[in-house]
Coordinates of C-alpha atoms in Angstrom, one line a residue:
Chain M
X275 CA 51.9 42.0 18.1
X276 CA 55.3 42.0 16.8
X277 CA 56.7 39.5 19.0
X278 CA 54.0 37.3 18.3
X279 CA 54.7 37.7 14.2
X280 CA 58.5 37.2 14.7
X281 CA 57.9 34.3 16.6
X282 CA 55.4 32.9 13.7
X283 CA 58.1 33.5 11.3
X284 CA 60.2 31.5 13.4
X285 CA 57.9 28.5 13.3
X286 CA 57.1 28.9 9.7
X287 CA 60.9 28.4 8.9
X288 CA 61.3 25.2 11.3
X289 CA 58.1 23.6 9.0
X290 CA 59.8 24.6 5.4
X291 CA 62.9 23.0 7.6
X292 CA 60.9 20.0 8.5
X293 CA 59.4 20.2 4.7
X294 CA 62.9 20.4 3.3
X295 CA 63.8 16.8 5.3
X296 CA 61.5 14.9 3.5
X297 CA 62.6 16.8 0.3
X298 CA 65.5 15.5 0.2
X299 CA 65.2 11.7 2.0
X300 CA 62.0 10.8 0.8
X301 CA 61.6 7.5 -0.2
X302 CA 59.4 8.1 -3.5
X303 CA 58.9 11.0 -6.0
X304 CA 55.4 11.6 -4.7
X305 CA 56.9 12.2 -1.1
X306 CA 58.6 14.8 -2.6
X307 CA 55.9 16.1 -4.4
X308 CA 54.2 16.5 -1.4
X309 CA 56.8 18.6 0.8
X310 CA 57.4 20.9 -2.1
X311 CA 53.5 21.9 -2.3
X312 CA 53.7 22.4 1.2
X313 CA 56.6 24.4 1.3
X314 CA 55.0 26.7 -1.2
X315 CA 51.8 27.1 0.7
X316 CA 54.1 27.6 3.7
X317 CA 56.1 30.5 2.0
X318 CA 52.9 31.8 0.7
X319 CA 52.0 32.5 4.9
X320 CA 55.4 33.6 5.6
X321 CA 55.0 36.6 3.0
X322 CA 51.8 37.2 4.8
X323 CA 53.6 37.7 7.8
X324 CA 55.8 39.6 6.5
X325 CA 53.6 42.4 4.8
X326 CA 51.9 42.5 8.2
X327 CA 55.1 43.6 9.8
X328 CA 56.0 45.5 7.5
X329 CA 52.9 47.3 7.3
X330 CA 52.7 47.4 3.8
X331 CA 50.3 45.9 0.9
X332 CA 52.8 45.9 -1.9
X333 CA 53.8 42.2 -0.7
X334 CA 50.0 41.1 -1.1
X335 CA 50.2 40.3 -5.4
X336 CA 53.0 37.8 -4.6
X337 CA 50.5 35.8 -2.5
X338 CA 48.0 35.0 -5.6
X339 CA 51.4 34.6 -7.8
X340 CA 53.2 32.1 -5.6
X341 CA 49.4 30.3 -4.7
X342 CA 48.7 30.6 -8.1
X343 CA 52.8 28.9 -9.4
X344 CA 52.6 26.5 -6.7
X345 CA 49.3 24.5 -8.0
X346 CA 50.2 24.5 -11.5
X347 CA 53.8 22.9 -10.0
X348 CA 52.4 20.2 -8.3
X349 CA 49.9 19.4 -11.1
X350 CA 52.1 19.3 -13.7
X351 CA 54.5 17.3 -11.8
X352 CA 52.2 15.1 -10.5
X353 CA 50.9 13.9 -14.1
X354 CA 54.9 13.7 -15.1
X355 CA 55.3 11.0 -13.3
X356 CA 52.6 9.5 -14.3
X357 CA 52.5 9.0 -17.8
X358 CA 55.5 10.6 -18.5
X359 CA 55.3 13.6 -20.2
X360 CA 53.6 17.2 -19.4
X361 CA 52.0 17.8 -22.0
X362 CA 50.7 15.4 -24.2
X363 CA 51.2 15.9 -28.5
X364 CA 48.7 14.1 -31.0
X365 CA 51.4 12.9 -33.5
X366 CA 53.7 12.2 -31.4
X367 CA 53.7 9.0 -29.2
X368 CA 55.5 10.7 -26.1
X369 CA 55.8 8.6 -22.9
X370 CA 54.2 5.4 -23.2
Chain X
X1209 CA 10.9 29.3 -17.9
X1210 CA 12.8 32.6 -16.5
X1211 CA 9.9 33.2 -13.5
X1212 CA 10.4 29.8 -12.1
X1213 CA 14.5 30.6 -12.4
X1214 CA 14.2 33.7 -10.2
X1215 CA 11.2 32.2 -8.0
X1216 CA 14.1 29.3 -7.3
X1217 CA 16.5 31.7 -6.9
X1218 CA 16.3 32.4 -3.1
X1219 CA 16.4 28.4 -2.3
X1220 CA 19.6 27.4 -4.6
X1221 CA 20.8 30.6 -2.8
X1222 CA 20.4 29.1 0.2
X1223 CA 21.5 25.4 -0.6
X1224 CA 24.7 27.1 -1.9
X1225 CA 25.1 28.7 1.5
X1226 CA 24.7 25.9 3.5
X1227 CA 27.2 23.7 1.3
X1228 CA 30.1 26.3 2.1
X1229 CA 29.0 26.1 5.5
X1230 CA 29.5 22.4 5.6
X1231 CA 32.6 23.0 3.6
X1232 CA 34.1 25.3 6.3
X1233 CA 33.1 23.1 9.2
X1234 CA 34.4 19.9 7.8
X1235 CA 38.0 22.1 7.0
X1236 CA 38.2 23.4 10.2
X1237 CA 37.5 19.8 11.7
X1238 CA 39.4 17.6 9.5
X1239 CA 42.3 20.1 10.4
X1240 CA 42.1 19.7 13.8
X1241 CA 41.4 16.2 14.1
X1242 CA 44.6 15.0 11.3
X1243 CA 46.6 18.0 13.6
X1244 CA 45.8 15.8 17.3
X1245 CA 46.5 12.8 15.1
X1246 CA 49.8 13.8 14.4
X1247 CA 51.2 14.7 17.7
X1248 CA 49.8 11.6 19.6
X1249 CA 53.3 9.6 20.8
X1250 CA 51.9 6.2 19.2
X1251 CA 50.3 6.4 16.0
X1252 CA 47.9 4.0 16.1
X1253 CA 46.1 4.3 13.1
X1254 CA 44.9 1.8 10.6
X1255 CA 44.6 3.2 7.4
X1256 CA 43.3 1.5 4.1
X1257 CA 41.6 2.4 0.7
X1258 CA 38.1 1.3 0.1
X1259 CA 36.0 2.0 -2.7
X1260 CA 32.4 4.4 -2.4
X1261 CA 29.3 4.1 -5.0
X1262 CA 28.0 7.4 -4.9
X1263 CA 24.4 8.2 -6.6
X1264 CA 25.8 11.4 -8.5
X1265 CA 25.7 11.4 -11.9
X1266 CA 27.0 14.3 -13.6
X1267 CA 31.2 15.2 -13.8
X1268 CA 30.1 18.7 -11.7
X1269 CA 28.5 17.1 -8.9
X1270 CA 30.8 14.0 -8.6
X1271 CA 34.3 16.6 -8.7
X1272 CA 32.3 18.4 -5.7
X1273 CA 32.0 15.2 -3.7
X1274 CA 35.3 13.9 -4.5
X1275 CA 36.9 17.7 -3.6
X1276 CA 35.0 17.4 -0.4
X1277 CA 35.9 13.9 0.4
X1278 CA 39.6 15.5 0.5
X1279 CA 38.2 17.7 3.1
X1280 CA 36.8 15.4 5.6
X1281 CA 38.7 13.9 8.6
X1282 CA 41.1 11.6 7.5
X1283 CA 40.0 10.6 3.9
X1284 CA 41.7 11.1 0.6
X1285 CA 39.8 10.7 -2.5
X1286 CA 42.7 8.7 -4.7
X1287 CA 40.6 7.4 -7.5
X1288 CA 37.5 7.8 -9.5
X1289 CA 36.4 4.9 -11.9
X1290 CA 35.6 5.4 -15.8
X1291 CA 31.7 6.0 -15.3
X1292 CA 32.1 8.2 -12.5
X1293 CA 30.2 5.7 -10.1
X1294 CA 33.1 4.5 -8.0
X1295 CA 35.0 6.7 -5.8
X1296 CA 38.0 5.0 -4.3
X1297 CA 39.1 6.6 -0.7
X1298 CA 42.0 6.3 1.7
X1299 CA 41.3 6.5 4.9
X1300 CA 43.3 7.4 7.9
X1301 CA 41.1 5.1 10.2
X1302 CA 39.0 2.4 8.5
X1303 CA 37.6 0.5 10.9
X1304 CA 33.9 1.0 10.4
X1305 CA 33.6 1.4 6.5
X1306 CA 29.8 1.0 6.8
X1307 CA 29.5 3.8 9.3
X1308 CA 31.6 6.4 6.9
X1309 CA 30.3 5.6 3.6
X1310 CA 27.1 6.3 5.8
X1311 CA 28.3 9.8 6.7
X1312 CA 29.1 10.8 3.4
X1313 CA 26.4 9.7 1.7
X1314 CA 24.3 11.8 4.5
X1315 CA 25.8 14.8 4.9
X1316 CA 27.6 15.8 1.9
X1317 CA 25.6 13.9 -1.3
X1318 CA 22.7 15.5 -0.1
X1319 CA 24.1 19.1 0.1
X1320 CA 25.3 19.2 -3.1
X1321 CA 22.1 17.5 -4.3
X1322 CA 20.4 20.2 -3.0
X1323 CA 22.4 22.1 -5.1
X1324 CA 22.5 20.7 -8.1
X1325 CA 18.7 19.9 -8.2
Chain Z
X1279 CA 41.9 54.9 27.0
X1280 CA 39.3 52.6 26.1
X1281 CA 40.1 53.3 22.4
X1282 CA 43.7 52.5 22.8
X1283 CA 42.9 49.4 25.1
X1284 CA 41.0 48.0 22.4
X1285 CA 43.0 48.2 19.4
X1286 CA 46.0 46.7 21.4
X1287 CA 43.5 43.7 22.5
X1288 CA 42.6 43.7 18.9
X1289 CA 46.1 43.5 17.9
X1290 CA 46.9 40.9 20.4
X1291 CA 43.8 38.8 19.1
X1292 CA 45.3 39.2 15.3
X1293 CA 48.7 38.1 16.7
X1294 CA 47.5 34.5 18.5
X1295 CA 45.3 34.0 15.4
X1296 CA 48.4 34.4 13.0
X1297 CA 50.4 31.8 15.6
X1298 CA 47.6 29.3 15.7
X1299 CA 47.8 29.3 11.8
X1300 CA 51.8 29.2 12.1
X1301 CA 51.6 26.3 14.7
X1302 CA 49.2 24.5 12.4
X1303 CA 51.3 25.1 9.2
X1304 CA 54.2 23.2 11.7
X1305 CA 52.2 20.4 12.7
X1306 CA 51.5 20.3 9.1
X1307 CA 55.2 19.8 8.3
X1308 CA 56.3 17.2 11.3
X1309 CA 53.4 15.1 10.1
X1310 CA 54.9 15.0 7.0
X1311 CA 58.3 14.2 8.7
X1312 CA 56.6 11.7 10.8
X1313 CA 54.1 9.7 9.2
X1314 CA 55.1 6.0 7.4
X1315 CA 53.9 6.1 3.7
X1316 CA 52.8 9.0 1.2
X1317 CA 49.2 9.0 1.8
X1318 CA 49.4 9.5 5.1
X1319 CA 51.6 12.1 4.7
X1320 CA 49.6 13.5 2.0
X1321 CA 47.0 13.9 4.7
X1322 CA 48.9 16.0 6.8
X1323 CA 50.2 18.1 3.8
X1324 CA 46.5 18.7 2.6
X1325 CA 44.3 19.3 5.8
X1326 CA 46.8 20.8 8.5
X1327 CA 48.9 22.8 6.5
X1328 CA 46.1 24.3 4.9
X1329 CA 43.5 25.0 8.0
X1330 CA 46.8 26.5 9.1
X1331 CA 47.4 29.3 6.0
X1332 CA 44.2 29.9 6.0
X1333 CA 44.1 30.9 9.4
X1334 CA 47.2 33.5 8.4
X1335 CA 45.1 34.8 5.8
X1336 CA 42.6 35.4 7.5
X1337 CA 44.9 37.2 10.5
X1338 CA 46.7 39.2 7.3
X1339 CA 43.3 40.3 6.1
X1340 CA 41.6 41.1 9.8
X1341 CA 44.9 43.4 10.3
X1342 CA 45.0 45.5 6.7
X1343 CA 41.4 46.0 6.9
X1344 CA 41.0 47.0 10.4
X1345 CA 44.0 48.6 10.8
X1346 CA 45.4 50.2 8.0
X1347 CA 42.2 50.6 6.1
X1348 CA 42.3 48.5 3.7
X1349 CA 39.9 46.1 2.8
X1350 CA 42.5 43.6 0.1
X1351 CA 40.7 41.9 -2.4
X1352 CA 43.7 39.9 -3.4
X1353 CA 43.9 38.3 0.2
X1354 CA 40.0 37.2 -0.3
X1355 CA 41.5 35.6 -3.7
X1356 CA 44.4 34.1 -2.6
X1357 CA 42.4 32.6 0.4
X1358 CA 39.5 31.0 -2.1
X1359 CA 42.8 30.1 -4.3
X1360 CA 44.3 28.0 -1.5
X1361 CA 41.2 26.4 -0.1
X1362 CA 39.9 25.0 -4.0
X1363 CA 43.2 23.9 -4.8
X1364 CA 44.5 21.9 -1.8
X1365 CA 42.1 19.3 -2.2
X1366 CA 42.1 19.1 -5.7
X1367 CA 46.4 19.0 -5.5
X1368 CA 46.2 16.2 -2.8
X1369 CA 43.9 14.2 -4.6
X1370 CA 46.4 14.9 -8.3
X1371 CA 49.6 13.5 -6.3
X1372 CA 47.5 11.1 -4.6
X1373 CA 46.4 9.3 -7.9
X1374 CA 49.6 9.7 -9.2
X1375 CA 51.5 7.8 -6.0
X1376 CA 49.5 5.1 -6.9
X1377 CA 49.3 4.7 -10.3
X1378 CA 53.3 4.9 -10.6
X1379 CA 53.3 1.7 -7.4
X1380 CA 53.9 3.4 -4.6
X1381 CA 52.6 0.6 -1.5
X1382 CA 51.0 1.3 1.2
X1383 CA 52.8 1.1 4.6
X1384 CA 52.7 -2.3 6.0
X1385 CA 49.9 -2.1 8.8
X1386 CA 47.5 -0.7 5.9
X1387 CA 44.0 -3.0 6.6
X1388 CA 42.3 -3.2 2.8
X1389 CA 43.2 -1.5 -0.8
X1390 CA 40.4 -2.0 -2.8
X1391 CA 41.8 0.3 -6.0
X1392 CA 45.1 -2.4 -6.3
X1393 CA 42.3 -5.4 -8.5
X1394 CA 41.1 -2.7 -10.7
X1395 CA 44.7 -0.8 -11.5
X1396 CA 45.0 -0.8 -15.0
X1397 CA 48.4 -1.1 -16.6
X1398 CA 48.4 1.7 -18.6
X1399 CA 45.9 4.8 -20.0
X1400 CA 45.3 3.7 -23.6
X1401 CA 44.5 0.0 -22.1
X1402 CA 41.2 0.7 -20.5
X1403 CA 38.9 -2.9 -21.6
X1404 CA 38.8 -3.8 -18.3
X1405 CA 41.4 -5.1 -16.0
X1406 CA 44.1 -6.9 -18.1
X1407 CA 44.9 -9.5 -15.6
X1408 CA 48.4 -8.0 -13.3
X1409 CA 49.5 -4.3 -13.8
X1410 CA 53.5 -4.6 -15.6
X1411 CA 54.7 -1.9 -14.0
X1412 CA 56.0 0.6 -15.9

């Protein structure tokens, strides 16, 4: 059991390594998009792992924050580069 | 008006059941399949966006189709037109368009129909 | 005996499921090392690296509540969380990629969306001829 957790750690960190590749090459700002949702949804498993070897719940409310940060994240990134702006004002012509 | 709500209870029940049934199914497929994809040596895929007329009509049922398009085997729901008629879909393998509109419209409009009506 | 034997087959079961969803997760990630353009990558991003926390999860959840008695709500929520917003995140950056030009790779066979791209949100008569840019 705990060699099989350790050794799913270990995979978990070469994806956020594989994740953190395409981070930093990727051709477009969608690429990178992309690899940082996944390496949030990765992290979110890793802390999973970790509570279970640790053997303790107190880890489980950082699941639902980091599930919960990483959505609004990629949404509100996604519609930045977009139109342009986050969060659109009525008076105010922001980005286009 | 409430009798026939809670005599239709036990079949919208059911529908609902058996649309997270095919939701779980198509997950754990699409996951597998997009996973073998992946570690094949030559990637021989031919992927391509076409565009999908759906019969929905309301906003809820067409944002159920189009989240469960994201969950089948290769296909990415990328667009929806201004009416909510057109969905437009990349696909990992698009050879036989015919054949997967066909499968969508079978499977999953008629779950969520079931649903919905 | 028997008692013990089981709980360390149960453990070992809770282990493999835990790797599966690691390895998943991985494959996840080299798709999205490997793979030519960012829908195709967005594929990999969406379907295997979520099949593969969800499998963790479930592993996490199997073990508190068999285990240490503890049936967690939150683990439920946070696997519900992840499987309504992949999809729905996916489909966000998708729309996005292609709205701000990104092109398909180069052995793509068909785009229908690229004649009906408008230019941008406000103009939405119909398709005003060629998309400027941005």
């Amino acid at each position: 059991m705990q060699g099989l957790l350790t050794a799913s750690l270990v995979v978990l960190s070469l994806a956020i390594l594989g994740c953190m590749y395409r981070l930093l090459k990727g051709p477009s700002m969608a690429d990178r998009i992309v690899s940082l949702d996944t390496i949030g949804i990765i992290l979110l498993s890793m802390i999973a792992v970790f509570s279970m070897l640790f053997k303790t719940t107190a880890y489980l409310d950082i699941i639902l924050v980091i599930g919960v940060i990483t959505f609004i994240g990629t949404a509100a990134l996604a519609r930045f580069i977009e139109r342009g702006d986050v969060i659109e004002r009525g008076d105010h012509n922001g980005g286009r | 008006m409430t009798l026939r709500v809670l005599l239709n209870f036990p079949k919208k029940g059911w529908a609902v059941v058996k649309l997270l049934a095919v939701f779980l199914k198509e997950l754990f497929l699409s996951g597998i399949t997009v996973a073998l994809q992946i570690i094949r040596p030559r990637l021989n895929v031919r992927p391509g966006i076409f565009a999908l007329e759906t019969g929905l009509k309301s906003d809820w049922e067409v944002t159920l189709l189009a989240c469960l398009i994201c969950l089948t085997p290769g296909t990415l729901t990328l667009d929806v037109s201004r009416d909510g008629r057109i969905l437009y879909i990349h696909a990992m393998n698009i050879e036989d368009v015919e054949l997967l509109s066909a499968q969508i419209k079978g499977s999953f409009e008629k779950a969520i129909m079931e649903v919905t009506r | 005996m028997n008692a013990e034997t089981i709980t360390a087959a149960g453990e070992l079961l809770i282990g493999v499921l835990v790797l599966t969803g690691a390895s998943l997760s991985a494959l996840g990630a080299f798709g999205l090392v490997r793979l030519p353009d960012v829908y195709l990558r967005s594929h990999a991003a969406t379907k295997s690296a979520t099949l593969g926390v969800l499998l963790v999860l479930a592993g996490a959840f199997l073990y508190f509540w068999l285990y240490l008695e503890h049936a967690s709500a939150k683990l439920i929520l946070g696997i519900v969380f992840v499987f309504m917003t992949a999809p729905v995140a996916g489909h966000l950056n998708g729309r996005a990629a292609h709205r701000t030009g990104v092109s398909l790779w180069e052995k793509s066979v068909r785009d229908d969306l690229k004649q009906t791209v408008k230019p941008g949100r406000e103009g939405m008569n119909g398709p005003q001829g060629e998309s400027s840019g941005d």
